[in-house]
PDB file of C-alpha atoms in Angstrom:
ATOM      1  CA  UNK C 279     110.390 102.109  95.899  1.00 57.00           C
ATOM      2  CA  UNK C 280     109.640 104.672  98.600  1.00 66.00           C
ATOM      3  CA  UNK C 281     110.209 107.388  96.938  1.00 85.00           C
ATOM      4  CA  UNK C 282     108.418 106.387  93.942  1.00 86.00           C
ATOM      5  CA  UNK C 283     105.380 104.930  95.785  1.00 88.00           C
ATOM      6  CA  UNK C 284     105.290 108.987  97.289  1.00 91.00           C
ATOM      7  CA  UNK C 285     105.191 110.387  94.064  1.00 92.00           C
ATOM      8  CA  UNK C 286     102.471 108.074  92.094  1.00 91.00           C
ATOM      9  CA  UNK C 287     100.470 108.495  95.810  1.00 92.00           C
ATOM     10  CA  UNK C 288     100.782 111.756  95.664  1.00 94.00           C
ATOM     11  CA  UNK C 289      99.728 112.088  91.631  1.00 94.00           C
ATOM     12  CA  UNK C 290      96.693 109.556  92.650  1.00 94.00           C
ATOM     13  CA  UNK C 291      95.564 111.653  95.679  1.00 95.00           C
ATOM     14  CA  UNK C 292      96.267 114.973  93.336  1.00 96.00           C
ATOM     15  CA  UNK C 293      93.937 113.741  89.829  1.00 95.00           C
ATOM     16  CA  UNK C 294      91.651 112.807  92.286  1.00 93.00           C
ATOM     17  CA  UNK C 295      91.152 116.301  94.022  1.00 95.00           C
ATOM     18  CA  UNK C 296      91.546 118.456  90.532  1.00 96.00           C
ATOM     19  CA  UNK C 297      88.450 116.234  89.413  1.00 94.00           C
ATOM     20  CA  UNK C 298      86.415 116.776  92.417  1.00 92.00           C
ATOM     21  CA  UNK C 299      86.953 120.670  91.728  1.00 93.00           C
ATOM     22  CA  UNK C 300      86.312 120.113  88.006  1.00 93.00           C
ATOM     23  CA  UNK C 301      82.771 118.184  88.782  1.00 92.00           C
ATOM     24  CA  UNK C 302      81.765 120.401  92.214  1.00 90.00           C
ATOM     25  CA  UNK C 303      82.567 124.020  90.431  1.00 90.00           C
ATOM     26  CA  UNK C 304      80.298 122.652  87.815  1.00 90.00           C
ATOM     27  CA  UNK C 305      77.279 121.109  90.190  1.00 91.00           C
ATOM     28  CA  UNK C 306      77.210 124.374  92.251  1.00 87.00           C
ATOM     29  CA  UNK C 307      77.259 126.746  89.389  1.00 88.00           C
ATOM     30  CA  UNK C 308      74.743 125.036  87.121  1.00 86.00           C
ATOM     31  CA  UNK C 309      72.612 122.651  89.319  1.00 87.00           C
ATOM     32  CA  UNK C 310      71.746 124.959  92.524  1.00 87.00           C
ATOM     33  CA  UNK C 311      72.475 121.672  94.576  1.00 92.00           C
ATOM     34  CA  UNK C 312      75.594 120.872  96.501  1.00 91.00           C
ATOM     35  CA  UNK C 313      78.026 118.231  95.545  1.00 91.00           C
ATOM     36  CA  UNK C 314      76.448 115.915  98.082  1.00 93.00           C
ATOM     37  CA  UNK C 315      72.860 116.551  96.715  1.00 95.00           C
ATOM     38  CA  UNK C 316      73.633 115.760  93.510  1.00 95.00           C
ATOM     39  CA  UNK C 317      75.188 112.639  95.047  1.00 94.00           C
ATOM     40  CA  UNK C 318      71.922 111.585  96.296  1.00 96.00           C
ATOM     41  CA  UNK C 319      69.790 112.854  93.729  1.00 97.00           C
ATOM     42  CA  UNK C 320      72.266 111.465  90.668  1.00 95.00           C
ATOM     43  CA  UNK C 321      72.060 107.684  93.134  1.00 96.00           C
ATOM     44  CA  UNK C 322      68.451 107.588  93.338  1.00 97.00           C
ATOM     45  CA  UNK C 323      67.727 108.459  89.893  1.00 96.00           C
ATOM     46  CA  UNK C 324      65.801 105.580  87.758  1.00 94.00           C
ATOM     47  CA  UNK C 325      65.395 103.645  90.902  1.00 96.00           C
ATOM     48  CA  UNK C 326      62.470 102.566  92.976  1.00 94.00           C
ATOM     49  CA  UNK C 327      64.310 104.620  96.271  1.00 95.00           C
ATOM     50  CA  UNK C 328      67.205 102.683  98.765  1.00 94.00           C
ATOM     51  CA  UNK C 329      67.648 102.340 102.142  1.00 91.00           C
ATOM     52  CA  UNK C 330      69.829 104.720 104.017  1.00 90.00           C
ATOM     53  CA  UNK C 331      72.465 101.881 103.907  1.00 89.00           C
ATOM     54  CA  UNK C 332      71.840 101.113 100.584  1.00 92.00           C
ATOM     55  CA  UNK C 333      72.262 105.051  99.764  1.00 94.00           C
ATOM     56  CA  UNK C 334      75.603 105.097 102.334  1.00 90.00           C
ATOM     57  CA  UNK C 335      77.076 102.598 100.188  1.00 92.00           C
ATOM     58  CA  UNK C 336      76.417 103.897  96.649  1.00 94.00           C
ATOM     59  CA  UNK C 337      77.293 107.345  97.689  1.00 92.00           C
ATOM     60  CA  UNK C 338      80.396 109.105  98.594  1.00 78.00           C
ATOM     61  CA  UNK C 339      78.642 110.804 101.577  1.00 88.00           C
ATOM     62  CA  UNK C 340      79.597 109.227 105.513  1.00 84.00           C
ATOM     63  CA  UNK C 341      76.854 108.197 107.683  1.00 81.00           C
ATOM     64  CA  UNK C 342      76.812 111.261 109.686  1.00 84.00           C
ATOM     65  CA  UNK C 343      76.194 113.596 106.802  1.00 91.00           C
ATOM     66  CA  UNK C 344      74.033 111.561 104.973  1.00 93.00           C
ATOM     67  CA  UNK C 345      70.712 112.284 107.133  1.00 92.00           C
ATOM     68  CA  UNK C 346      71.196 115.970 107.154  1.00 94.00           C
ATOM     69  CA  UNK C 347      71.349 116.063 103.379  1.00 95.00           C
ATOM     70  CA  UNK C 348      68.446 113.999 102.849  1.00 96.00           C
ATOM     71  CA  UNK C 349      66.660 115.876 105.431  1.00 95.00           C
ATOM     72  CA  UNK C 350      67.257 119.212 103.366  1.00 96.00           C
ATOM     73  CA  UNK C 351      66.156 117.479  99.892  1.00 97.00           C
ATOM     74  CA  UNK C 352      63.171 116.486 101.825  1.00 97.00           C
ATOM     75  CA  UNK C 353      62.419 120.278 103.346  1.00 97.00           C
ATOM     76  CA  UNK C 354      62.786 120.599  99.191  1.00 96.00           C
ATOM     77  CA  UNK C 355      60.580 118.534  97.972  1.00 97.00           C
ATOM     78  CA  UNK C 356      62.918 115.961  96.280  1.00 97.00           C
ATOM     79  CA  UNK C 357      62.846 113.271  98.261  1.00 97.00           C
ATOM     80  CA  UNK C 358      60.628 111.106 100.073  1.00 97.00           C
ATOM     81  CA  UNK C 359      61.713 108.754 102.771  1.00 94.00           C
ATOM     82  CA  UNK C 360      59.033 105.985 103.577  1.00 91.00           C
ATOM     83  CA  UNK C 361      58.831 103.422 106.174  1.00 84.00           C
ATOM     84  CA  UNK C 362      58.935  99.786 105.132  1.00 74.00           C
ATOM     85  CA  UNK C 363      55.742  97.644 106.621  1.00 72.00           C
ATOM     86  CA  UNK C 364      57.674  94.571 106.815  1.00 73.00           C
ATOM     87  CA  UNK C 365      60.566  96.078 108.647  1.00 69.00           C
ATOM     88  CA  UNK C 366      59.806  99.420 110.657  1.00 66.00           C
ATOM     89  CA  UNK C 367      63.352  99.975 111.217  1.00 71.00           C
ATOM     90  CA  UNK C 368      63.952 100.434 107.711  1.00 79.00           C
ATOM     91  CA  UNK C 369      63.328 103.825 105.572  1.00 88.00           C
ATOM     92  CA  UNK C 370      63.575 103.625 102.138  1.00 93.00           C
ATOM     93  CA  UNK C 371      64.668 107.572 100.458  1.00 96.00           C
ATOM     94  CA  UNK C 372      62.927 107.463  97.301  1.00 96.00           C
ATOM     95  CA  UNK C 373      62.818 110.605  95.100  1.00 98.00           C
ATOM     96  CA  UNK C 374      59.666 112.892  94.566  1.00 97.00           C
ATOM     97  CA  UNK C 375      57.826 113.668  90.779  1.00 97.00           C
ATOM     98  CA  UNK C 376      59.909 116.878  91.286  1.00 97.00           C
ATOM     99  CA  UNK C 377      63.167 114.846  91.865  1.00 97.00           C
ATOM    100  CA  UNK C 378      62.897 112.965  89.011  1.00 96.00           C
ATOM    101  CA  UNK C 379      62.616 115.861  86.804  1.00 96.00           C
ATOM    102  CA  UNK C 380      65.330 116.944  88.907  1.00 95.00           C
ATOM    103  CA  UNK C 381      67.682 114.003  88.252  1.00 96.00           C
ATOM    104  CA  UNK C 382      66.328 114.784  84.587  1.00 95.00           C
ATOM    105  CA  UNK C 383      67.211 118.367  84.282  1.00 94.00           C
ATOM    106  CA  UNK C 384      70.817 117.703  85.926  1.00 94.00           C
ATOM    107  CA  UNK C 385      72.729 114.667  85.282  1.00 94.00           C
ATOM    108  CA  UNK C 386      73.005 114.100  81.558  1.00 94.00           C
ATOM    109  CA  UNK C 387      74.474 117.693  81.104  1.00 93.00           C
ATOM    110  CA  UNK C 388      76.754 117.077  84.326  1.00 94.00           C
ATOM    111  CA  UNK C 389      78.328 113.772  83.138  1.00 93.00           C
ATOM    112  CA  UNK C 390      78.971 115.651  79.951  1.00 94.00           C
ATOM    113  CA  UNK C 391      80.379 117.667  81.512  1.00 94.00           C
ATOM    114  CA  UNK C 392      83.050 115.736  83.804  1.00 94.00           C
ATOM    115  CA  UNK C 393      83.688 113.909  80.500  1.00 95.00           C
ATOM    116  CA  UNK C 394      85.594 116.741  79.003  1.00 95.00           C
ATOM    117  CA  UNK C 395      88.667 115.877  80.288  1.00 95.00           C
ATOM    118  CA  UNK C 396      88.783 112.495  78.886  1.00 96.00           C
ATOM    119  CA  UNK C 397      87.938 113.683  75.203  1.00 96.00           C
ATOM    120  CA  UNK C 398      91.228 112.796  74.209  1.00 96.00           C
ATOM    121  CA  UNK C 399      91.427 108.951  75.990  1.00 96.00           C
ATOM    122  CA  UNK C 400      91.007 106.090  73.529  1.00 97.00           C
ATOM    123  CA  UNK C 401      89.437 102.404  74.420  1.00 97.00           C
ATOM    124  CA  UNK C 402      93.098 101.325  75.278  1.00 97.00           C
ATOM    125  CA  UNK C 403      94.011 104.224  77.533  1.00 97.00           C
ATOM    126  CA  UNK C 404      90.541 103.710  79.486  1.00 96.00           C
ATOM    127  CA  UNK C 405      91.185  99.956  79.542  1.00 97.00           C
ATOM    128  CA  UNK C 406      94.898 100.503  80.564  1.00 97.00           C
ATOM    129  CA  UNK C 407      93.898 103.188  83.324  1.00 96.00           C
ATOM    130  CA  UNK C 408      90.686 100.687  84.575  1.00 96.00           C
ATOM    131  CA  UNK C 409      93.111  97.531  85.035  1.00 97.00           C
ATOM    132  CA  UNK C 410      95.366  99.661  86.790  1.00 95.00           C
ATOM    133  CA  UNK C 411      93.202 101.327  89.382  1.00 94.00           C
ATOM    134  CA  UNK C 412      91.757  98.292  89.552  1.00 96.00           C
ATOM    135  CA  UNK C 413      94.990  96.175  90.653  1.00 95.00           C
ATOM    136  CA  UNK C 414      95.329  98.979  92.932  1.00 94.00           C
ATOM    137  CA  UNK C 415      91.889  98.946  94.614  1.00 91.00           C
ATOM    138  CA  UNK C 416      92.628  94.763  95.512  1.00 94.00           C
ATOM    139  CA  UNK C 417      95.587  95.870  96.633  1.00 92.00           C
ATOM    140  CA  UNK C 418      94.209  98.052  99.006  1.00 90.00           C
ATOM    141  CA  UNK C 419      91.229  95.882  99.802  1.00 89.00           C
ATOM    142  CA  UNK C 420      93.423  93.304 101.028  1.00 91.00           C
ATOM    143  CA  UNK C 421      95.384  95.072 103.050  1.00 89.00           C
ATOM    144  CA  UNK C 422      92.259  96.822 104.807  1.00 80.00           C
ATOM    145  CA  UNK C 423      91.234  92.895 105.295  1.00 77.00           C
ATOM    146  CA  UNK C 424      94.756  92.565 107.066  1.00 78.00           C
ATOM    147  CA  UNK C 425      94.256  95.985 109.381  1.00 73.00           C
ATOM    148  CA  UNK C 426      90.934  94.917 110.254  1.00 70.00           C
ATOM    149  CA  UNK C 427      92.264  91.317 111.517  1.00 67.00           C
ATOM    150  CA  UNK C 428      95.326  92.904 113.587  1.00 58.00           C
TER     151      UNK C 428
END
């Protein structure tokens, strides 16, 4: 089991990386926005705006990084962040007219985009592939749940 486990880690942590390059090498080239941005900009989309926690834990982008990036789509006119009356420790990041047509302009031909290499996946390979990672990702819940009580 060892050295299988290795191998189908390895294969996980590789697919994972070759798609990242496939959908970044596309945001730079034909967005203008980093991957990050897009994060943030793809998140907020159709919504009324989030918290920064709520943003944190829709996004792939940690804590620290988060507030840098917003502060730069801010300096660009894309997002808003506005202080909530009942609770003053709360901002909510919301995005601008501009963002919108932003989110607009970028994300339908970007999800097109990252679809390409799924073109040849039928309904059973998809459902095959979700059941899978998702066996996987309980797997790996629980034993965070298990670390964290150590």
């Amino acid at each position: 089991m060892g050295e299988r486990y290795l191998r189908s880690v390895r294969l996980l942590a590789e697919c994972y990386q070759a798609f990242e390059r496939h959908a970044a090498a596309n945001i730079r080239c034909r967005t203008g926005l980093t991957p990050a941005q897009f994060d943030i900009i793809a998140t907020l989309g159709n919504t009324p705006g989030m918290s920064f926690k709520e943003l944190g834990e829709k996004t792939l982008i940690t804590k620290g990084t988060l507030t840098g990036v917003v502060d730069r789509l801010e300096a660009s006119g894309l997002v808003v962040r506005t202080i909530q009356q009942e609770d003053r420790r709360s901002t909510i990041v919301r995005l601008t007219d501009a963002g919108e047509k932003e989110f607009e302009r970028v994300f339908t031909p970007h999800i097109a985009h990252c679809k390409q290499p799924f073109e040849d996946y039928s309904d059973e390979d998809f459902t095959r592939l979700e059941e899978e990672l998702r066996k996987l990702r309980t797997h790996l819940q629980a034993a965070g749940a298990t670390d964290k009580s150590a």
